[in-house]
PDB file of C-alpha atoms in Angstrom:
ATOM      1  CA  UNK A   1     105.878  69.920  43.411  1.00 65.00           C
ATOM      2  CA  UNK A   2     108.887  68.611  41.364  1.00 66.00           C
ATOM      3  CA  UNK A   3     111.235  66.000  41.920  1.00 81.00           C
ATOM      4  CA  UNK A   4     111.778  64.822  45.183  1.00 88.00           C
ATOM      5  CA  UNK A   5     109.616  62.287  47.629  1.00 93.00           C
ATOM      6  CA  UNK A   6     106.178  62.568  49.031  1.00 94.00           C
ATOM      7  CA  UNK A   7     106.077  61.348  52.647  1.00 95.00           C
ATOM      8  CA  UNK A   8     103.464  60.853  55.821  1.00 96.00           C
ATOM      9  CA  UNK A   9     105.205  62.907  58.910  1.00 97.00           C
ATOM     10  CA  UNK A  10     105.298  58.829  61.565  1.00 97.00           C
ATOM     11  CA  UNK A  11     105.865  59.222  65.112  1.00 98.00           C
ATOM     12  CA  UNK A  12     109.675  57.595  65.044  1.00 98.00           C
ATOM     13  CA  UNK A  13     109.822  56.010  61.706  1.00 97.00           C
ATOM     14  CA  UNK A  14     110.753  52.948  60.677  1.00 96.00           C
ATOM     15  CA  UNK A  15     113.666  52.281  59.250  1.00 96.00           C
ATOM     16  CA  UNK A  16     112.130  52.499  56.035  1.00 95.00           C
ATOM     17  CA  UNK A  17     110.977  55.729  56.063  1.00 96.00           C
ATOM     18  CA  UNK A  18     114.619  57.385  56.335  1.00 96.00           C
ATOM     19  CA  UNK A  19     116.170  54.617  54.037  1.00 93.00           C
ATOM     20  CA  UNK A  20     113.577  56.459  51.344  1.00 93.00           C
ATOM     21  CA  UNK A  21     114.579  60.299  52.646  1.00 94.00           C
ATOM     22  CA  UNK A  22     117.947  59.386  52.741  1.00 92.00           C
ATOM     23  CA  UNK A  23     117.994  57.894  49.209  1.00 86.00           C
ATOM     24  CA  UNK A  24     115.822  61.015  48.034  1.00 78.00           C
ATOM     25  CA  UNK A  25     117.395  63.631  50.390  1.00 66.00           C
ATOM     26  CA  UNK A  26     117.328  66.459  47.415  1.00 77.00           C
ATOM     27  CA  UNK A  27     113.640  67.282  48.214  1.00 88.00           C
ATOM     28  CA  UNK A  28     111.243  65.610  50.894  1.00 93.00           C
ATOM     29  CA  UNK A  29     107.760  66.515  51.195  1.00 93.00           C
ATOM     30  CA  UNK A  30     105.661  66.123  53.880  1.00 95.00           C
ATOM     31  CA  UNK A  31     102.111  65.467  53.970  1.00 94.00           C
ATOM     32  CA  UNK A  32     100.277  68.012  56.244  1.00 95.00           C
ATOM     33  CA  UNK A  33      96.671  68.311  54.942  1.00 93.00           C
ATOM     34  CA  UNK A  34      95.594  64.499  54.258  1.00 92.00           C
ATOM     35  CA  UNK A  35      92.707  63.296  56.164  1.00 89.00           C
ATOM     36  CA  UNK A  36      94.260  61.072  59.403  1.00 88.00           C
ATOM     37  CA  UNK A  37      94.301  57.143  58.852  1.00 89.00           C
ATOM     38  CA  UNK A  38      94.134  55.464  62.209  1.00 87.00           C
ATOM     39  CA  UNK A  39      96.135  52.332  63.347  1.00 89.00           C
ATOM     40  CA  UNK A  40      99.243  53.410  61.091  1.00 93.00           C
ATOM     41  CA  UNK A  41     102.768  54.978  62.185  1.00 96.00           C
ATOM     42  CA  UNK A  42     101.781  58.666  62.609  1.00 96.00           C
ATOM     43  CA  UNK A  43     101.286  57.593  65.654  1.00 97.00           C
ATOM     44  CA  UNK A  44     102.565  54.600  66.264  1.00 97.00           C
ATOM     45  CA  UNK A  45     106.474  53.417  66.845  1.00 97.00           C
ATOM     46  CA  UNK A  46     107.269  49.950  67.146  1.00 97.00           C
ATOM     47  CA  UNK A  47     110.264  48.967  68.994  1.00 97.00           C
ATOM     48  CA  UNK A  48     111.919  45.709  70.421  1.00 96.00           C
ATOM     49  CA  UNK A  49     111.521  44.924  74.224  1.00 95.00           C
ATOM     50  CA  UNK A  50     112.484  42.057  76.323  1.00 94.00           C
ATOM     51  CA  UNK A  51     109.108  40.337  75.320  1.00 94.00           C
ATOM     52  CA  UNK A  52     109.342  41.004  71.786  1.00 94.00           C
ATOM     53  CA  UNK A  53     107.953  44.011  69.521  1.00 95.00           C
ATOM     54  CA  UNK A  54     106.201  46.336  71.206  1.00 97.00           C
ATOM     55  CA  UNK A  55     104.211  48.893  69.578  1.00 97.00           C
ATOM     56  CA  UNK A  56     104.257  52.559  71.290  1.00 98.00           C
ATOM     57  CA  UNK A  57     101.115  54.377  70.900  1.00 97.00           C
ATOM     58  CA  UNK A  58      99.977  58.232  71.231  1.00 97.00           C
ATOM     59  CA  UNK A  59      96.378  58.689  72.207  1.00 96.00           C
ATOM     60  CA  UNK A  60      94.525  61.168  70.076  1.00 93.00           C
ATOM     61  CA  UNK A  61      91.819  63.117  71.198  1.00 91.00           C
ATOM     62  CA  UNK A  62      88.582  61.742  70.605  1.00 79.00           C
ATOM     63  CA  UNK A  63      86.936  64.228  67.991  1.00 69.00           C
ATOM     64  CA  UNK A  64      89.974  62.902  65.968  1.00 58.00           C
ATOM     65  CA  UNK A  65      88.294  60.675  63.074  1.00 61.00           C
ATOM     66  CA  UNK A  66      88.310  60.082  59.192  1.00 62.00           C
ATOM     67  CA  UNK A  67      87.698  63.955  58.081  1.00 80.00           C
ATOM     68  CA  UNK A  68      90.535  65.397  60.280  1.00 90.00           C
ATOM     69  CA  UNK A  69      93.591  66.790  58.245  1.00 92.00           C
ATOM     70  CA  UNK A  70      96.858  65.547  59.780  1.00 93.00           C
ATOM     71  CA  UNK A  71      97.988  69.132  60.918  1.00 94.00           C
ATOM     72  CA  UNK A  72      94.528  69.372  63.037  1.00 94.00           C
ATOM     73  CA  UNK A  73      94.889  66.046  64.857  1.00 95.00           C
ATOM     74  CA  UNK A  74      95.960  66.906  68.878  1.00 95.00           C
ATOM     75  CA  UNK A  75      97.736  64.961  71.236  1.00 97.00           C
ATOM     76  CA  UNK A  76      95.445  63.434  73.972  1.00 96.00           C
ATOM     77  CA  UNK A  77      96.916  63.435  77.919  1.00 97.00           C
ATOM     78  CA  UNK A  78      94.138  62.182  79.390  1.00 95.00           C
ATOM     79  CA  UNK A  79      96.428  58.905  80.200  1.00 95.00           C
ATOM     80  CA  UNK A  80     100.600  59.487  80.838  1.00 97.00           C
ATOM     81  CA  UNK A  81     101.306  58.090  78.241  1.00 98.00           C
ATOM     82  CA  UNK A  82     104.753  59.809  77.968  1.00 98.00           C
ATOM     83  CA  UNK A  83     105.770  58.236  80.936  1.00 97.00           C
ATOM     84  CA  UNK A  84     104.977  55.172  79.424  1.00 98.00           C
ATOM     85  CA  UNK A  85     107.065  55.246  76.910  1.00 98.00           C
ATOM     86  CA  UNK A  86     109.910  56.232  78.001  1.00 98.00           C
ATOM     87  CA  UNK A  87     110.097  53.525  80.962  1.00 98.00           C
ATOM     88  CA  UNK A  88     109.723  51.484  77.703  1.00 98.00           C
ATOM     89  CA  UNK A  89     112.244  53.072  75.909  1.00 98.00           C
ATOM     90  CA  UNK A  90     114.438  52.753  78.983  1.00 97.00           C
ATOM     91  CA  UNK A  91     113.722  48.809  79.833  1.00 96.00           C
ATOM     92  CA  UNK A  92     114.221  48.258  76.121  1.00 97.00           C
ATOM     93  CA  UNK A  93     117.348  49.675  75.235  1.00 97.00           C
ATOM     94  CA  UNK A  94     119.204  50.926  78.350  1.00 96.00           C
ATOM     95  CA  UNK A  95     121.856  47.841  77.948  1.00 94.00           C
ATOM     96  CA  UNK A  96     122.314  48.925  73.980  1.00 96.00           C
ATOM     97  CA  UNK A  97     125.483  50.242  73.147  1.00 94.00           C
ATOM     98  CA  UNK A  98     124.257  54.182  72.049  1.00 97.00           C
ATOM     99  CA  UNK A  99     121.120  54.515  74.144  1.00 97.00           C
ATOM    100  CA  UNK A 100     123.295  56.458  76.980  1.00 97.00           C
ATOM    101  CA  UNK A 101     124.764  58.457  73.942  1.00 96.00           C
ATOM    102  CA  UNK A 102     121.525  60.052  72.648  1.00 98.00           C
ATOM    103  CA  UNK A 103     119.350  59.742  75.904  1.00 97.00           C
ATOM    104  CA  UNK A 104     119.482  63.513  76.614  1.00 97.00           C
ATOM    105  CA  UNK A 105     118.310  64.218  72.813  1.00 98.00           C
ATOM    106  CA  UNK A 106     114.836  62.185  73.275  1.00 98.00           C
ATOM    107  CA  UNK A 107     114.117  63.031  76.766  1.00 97.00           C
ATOM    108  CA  UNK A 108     112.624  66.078  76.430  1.00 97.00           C
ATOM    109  CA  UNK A 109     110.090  64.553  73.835  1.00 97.00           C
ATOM    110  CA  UNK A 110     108.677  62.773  76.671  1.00 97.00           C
ATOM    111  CA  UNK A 111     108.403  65.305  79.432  1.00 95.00           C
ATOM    112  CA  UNK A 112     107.024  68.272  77.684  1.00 94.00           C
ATOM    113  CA  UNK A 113     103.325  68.819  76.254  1.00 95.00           C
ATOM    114  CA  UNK A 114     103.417  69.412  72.614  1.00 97.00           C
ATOM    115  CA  UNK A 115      99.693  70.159  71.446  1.00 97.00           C
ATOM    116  CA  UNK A 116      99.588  68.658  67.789  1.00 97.00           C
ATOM    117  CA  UNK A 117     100.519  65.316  66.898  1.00 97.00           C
ATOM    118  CA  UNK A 118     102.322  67.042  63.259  1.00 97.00           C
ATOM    119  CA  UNK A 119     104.199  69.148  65.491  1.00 97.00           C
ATOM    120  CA  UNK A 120     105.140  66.869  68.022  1.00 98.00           C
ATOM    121  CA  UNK A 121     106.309  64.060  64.789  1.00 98.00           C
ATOM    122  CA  UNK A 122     108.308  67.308  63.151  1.00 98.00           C
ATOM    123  CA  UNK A 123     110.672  68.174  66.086  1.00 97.00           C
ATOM    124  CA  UNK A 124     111.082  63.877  66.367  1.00 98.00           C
ATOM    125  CA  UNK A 125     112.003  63.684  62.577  1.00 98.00           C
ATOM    126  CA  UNK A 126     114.393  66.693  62.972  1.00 97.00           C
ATOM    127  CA  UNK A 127     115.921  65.451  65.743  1.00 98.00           C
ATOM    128  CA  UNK A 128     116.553  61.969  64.159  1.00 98.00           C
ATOM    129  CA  UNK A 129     117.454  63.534  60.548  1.00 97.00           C
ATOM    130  CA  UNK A 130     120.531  65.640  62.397  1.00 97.00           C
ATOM    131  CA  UNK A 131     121.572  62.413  65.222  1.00 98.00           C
ATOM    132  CA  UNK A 132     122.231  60.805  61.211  1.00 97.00           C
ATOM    133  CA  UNK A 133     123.826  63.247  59.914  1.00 96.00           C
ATOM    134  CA  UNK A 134     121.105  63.551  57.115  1.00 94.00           C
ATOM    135  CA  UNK A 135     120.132  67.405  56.025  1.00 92.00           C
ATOM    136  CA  UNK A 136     117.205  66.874  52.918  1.00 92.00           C
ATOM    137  CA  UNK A 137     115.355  69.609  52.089  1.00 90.00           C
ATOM    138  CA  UNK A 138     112.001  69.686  54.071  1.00 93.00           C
ATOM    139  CA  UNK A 139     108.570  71.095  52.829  1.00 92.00           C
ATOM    140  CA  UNK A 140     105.087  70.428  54.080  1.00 92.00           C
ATOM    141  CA  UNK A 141     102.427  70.123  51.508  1.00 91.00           C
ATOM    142  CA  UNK A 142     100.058  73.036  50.997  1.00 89.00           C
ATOM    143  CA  UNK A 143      96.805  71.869  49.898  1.00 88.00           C
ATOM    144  CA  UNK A 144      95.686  67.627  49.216  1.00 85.00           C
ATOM    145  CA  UNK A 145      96.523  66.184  46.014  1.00 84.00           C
ATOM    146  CA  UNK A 146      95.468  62.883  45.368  1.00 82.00           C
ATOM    147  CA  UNK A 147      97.648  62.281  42.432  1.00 76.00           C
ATOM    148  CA  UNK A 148     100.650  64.559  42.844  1.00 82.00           C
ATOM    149  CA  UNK A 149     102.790  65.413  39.168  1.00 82.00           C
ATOM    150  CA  UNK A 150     106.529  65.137  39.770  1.00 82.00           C
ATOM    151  CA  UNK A 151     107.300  63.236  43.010  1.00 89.00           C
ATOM    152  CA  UNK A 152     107.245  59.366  44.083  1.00 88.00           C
ATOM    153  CA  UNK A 153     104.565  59.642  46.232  1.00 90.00           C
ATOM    154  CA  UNK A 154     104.986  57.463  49.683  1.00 89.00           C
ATOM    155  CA  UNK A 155     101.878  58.104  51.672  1.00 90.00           C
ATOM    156  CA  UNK A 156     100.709  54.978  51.685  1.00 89.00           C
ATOM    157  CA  UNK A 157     103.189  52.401  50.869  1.00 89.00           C
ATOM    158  CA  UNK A 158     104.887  52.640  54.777  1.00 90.00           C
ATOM    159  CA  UNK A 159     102.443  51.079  57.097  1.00 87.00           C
ATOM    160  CA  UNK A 160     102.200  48.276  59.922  1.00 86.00           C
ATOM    161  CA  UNK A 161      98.899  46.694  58.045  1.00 79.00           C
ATOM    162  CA  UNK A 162     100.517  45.987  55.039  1.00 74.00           C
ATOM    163  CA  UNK A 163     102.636  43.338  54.212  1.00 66.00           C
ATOM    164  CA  UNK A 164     106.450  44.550  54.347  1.00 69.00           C
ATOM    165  CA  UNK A 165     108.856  43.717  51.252  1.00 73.00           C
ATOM    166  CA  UNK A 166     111.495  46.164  52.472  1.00 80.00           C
ATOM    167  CA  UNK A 167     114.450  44.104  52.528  1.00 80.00           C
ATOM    168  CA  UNK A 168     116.588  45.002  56.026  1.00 80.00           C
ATOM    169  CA  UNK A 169     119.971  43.840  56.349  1.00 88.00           C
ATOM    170  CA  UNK A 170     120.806  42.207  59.935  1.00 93.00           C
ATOM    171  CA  UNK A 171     122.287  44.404  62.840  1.00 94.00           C
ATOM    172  CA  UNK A 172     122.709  43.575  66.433  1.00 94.00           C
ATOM    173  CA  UNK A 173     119.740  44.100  68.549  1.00 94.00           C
ATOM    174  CA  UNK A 174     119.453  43.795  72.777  1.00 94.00           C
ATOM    175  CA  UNK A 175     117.009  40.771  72.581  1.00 94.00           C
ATOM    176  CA  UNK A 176     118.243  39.364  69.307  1.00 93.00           C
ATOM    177  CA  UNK A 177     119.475  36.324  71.017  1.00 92.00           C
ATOM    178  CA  UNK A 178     115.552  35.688  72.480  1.00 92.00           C
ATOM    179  CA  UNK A 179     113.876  36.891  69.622  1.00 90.00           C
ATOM    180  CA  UNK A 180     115.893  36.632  66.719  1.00 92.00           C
ATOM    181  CA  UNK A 181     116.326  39.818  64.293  1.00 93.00           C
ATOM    182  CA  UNK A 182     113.063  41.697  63.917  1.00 93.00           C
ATOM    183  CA  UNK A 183     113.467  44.080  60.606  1.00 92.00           C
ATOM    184  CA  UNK A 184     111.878  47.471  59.603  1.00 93.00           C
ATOM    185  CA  UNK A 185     111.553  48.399  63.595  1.00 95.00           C
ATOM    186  CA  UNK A 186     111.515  52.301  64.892  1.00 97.00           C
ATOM    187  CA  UNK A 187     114.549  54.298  64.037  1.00 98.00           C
ATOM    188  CA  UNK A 188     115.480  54.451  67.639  1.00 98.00           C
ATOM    189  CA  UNK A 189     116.034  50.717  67.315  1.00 97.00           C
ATOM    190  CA  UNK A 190     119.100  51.145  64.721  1.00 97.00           C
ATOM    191  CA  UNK A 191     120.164  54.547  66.153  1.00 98.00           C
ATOM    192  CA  UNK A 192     120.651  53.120  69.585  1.00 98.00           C
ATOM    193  CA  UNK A 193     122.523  49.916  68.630  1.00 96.00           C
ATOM    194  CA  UNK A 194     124.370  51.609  65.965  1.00 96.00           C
ATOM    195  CA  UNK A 195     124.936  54.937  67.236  1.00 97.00           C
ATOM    196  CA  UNK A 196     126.973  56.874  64.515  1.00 95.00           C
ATOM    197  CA  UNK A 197     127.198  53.847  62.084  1.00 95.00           C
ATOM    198  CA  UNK A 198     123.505  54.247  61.632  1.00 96.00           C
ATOM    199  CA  UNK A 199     123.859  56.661  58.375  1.00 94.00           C
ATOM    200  CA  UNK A 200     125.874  54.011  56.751  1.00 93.00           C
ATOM    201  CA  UNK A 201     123.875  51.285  57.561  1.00 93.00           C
ATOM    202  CA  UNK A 202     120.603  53.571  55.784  1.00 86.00           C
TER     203      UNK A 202
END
């Protein structure tokens, strides 16, 4: 590895994660053979609703635990949980000004069965990367390194159990006037109340 960022592959990002790839879009690499962390945002999106934040969760199937590298965790559909969250997606942000715009993009995501949980966050993060007009270089990692020579190393820096100092400038949200701003949500957030401006706002 040299130069570049070292990166966890979330499940619809926060807005964190592609402030840091689009600030370091020369070279991102993404972590494919750590063992999985549970409760974090590989797979785990958190979005505003009319109640407030809402975290969106994919099941993983049970076998998944501390010793499983990331590119061997699978999807579970014991539960419809795609269905889920897209009604949520839907409720949330079908009064937003972009979410018509992109609906047809993200759709798909939600009514086909993609096996792995990597695989399934790949195709998301591509799909985001090219709705903002951001092109990095992509790489997955090809063995563990616990102290990796060369690049700012991410993996563990992003996540909903530590306390956030990323510092998000205001943009209109649906529920803002019930709930007041909430920073640092799911890309889809900024993407569908921003629409093209998104890129800028990163």
């Amino acid at each position: 590895m040299e130069n570049g960022i070292l990166l966890p592959l979330f499940y619809l990002g926060p807005i964190e994660y592609f402030s840091k790839i689009k600030s370091n879009s020369s070279q991102v690499y993404l972590e494919k053979f750590e063992h999985y962390p549970k409760q974090t945002f590989r797979n785990r999106a958190s979005i505003q609703s009319p109640n407030g934040k809402l975290d969106l969760t994919i099941p993983i199937k049970k076998g998944a635990h501390v010793h499983t590298k990331m590119k061997d965790v699978r999807i579970s559909y014991d539960a419809d949980w795609q269905r889920l969250h897209w009604r949520s997606l839907q409720t949330s942000y079908r009064s937003s000004s972009y979410f018509e715009y992109y609906e047809d993009d993200f759709a798909p995501f939600f009514h086909s069965k993609i096996e792995f949980l990597f695989d399934f966050n790949l195709s998301l993060l591509e799909l985001c990367l090219s709705l903002l007009k951001i092109d990095p270089t992509l790489q997955h990692t090809e063995t563990y390194m616990k102290s990796p020579e060369g690049v700012n190393d991410y993996r563990d820096v992003i996540s909903p159990k530590k306390l956030n100092t990323f510092v998000a400038k205001p943009y209109f949200q649906v529920f803002e006037d019930q709930h007041g701003f909430l920073p640092n949500l799911s890309i889809v957030d900024l993407l569908f109340s921003q629409g093209p401006q998104s890129k800028q706002y990163l």
